[in-house]
Backbone as JSON Lines, residues from 0, in Angstrom:
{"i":0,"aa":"X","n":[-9.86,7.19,73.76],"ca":[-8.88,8.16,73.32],"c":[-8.37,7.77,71.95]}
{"i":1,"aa":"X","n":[-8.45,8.25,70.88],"ca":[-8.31,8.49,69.42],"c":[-6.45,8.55,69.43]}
{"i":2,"aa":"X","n":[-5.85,7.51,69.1],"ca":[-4.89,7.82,69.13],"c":[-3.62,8.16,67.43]}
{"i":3,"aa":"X","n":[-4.38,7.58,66.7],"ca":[-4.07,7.62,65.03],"c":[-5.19,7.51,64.32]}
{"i":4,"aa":"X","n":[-5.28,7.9,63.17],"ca":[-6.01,7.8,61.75],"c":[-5.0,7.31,60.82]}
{"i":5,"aa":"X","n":[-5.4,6.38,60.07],"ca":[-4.18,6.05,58.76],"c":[-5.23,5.52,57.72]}
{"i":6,"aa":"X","n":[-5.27,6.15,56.47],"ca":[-5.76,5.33,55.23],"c":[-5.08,4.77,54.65]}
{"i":7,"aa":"X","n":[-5.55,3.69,54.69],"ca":[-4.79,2.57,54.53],"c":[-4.75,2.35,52.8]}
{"i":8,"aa":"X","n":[-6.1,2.8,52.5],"ca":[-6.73,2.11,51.05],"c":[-7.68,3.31,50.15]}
{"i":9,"aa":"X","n":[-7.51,3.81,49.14],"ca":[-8.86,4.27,48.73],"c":[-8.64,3.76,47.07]}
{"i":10,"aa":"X","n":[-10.27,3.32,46.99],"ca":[-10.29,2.96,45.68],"c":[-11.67,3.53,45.35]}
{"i":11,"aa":"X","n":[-11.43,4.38,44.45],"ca":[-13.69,5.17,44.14],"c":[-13.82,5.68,45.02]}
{"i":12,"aa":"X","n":[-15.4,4.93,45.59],"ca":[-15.72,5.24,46.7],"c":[-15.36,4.94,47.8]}
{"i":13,"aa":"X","n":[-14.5,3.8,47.6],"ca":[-14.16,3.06,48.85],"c":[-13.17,3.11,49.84]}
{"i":14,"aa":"X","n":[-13.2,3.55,50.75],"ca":[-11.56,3.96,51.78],"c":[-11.32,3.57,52.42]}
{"i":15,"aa":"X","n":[-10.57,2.71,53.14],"ca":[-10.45,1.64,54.04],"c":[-9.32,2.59,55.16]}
{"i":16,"aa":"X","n":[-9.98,2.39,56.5],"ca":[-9.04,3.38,57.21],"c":[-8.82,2.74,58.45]}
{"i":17,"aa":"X","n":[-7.51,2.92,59.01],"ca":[-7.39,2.22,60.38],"c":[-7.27,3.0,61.6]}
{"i":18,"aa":"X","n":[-7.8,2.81,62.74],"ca":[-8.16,3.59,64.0],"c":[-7.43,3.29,64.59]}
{"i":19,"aa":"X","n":[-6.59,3.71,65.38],"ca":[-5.85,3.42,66.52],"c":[-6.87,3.77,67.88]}
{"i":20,"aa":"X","n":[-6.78,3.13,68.53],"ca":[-7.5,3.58,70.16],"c":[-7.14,3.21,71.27]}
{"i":21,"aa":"X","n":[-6.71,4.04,72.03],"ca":[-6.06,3.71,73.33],"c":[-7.09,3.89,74.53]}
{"i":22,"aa":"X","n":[-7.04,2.91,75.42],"ca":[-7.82,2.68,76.74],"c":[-8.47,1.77,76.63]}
{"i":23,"aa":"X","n":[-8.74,1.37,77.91],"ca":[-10.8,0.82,77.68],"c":[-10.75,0.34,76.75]}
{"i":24,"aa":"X","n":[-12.38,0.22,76.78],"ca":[-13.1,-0.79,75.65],"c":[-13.38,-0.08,74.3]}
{"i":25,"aa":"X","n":[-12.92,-0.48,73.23],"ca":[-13.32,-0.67,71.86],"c":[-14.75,-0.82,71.4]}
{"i":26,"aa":"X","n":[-15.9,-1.56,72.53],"ca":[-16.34,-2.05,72.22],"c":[-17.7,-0.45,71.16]}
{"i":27,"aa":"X","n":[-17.22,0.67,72.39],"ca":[-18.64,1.34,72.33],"c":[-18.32,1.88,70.39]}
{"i":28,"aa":"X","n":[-16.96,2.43,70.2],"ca":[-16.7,2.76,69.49],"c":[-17.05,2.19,68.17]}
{"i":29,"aa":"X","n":[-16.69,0.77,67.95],"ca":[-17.75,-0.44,67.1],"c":[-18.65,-0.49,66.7]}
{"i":30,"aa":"X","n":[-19.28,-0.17,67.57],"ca":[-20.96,-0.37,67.97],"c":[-21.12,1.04,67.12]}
{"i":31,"aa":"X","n":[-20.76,2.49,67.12],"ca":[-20.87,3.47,66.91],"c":[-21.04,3.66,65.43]}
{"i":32,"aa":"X","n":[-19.74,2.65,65.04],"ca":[-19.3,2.5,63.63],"c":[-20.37,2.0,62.89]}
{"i":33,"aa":"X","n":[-20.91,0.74,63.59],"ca":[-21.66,0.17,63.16],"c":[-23.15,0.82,63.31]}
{"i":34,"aa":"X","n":[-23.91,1.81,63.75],"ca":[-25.17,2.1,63.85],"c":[-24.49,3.23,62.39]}
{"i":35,"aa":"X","n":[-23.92,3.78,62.09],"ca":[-23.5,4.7,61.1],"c":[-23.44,3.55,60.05]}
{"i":36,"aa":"X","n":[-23.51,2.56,60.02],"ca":[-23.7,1.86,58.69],"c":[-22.25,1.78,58.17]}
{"i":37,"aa":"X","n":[-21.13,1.73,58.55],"ca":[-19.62,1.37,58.55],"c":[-19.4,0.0,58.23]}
{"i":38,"aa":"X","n":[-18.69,-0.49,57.2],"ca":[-17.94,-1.63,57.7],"c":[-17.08,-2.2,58.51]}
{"i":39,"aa":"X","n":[-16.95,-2.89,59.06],"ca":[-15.7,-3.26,59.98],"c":[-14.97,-3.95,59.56]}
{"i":40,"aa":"X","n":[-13.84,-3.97,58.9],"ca":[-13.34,-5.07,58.52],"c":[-12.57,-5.87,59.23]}
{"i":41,"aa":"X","n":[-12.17,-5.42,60.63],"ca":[-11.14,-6.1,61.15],"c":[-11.75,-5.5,62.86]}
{"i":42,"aa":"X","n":[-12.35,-7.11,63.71],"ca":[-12.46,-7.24,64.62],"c":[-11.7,-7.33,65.91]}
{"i":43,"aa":"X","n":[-12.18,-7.3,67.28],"ca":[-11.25,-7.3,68.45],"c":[-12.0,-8.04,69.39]}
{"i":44,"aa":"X","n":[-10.72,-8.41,70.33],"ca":[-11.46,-9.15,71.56],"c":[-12.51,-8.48,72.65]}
{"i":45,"aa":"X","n":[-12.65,-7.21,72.14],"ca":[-13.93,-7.02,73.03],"c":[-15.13,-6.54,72.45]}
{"i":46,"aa":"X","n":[-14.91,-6.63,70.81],"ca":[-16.44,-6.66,70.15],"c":[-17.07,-7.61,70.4]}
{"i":47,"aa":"X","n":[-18.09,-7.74,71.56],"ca":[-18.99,-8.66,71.68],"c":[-20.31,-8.42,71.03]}
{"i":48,"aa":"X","n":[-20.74,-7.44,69.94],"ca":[-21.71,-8.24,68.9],"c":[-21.69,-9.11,68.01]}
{"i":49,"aa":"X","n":[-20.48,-8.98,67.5],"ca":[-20.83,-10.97,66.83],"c":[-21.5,-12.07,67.43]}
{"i":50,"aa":"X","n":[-20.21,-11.86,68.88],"ca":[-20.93,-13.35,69.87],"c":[-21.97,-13.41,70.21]}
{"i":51,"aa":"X","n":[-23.27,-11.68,70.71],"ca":[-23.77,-11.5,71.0],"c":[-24.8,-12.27,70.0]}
{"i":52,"aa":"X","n":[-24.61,-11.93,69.0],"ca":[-25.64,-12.33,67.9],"c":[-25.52,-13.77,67.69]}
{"i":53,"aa":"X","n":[-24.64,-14.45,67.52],"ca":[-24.33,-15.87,67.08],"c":[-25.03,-16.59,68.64]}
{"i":54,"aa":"X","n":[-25.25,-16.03,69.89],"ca":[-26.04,-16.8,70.82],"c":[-26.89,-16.17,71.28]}
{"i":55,"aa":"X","n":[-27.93,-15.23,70.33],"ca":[-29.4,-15.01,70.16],"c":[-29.59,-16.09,69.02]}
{"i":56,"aa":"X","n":[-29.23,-16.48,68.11],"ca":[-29.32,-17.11,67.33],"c":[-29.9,-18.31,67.28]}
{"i":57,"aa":"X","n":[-28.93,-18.84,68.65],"ca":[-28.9,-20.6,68.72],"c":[-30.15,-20.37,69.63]}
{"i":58,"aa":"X","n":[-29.9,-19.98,70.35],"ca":[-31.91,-19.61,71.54],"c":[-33.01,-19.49,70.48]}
{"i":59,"aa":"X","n":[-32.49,-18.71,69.36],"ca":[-33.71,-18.97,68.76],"c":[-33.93,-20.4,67.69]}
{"i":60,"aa":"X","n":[-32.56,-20.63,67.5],"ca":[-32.9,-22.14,66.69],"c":[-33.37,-23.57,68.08]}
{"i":61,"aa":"X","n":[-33.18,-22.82,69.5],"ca":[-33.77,-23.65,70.38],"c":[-35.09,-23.55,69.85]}
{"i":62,"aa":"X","n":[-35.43,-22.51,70.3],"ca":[-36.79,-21.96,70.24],"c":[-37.83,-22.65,69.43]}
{"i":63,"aa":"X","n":[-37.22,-22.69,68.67],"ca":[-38.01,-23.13,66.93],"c":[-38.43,-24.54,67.0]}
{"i":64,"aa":"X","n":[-37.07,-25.17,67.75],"ca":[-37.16,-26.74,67.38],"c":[-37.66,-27.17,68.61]}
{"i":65,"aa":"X","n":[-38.34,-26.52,69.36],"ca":[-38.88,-27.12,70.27],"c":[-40.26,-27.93,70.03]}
């Protein structure tokens, strides 16, 4: 549930805007942002692609050094 829009910032091209969201998980919404090629500038405790990625990572630096 979309609960605010606020621009926070625009400079050029650049607009920096903050989401409010109420309920549930954040996470899908993120994820959304992010396949649209969005920046995120400011993370939450239930974006789990960072973590997601930072421990595919180490499996694969297992991987390697095996």
């Amino acid at each position: 549930k979309l609960l605010g829009v606020f621009i926070s910032k625009m400079d050029g091209d650049l607009v920096q805007v903050t989401v409010k969201i109420g309920g549930g998980s954040i996470n899908e919404v993120i994820q959304t942002l992010r396949r649209y090629s969005y920046n995120i500038v400011s993370g939450h405790e239930d974006d789990t692609y960072v973590e997601s990625l930072k421990a595919r990572s180490e499996y694969l630096n297992k991987y390697l050094n095996i």
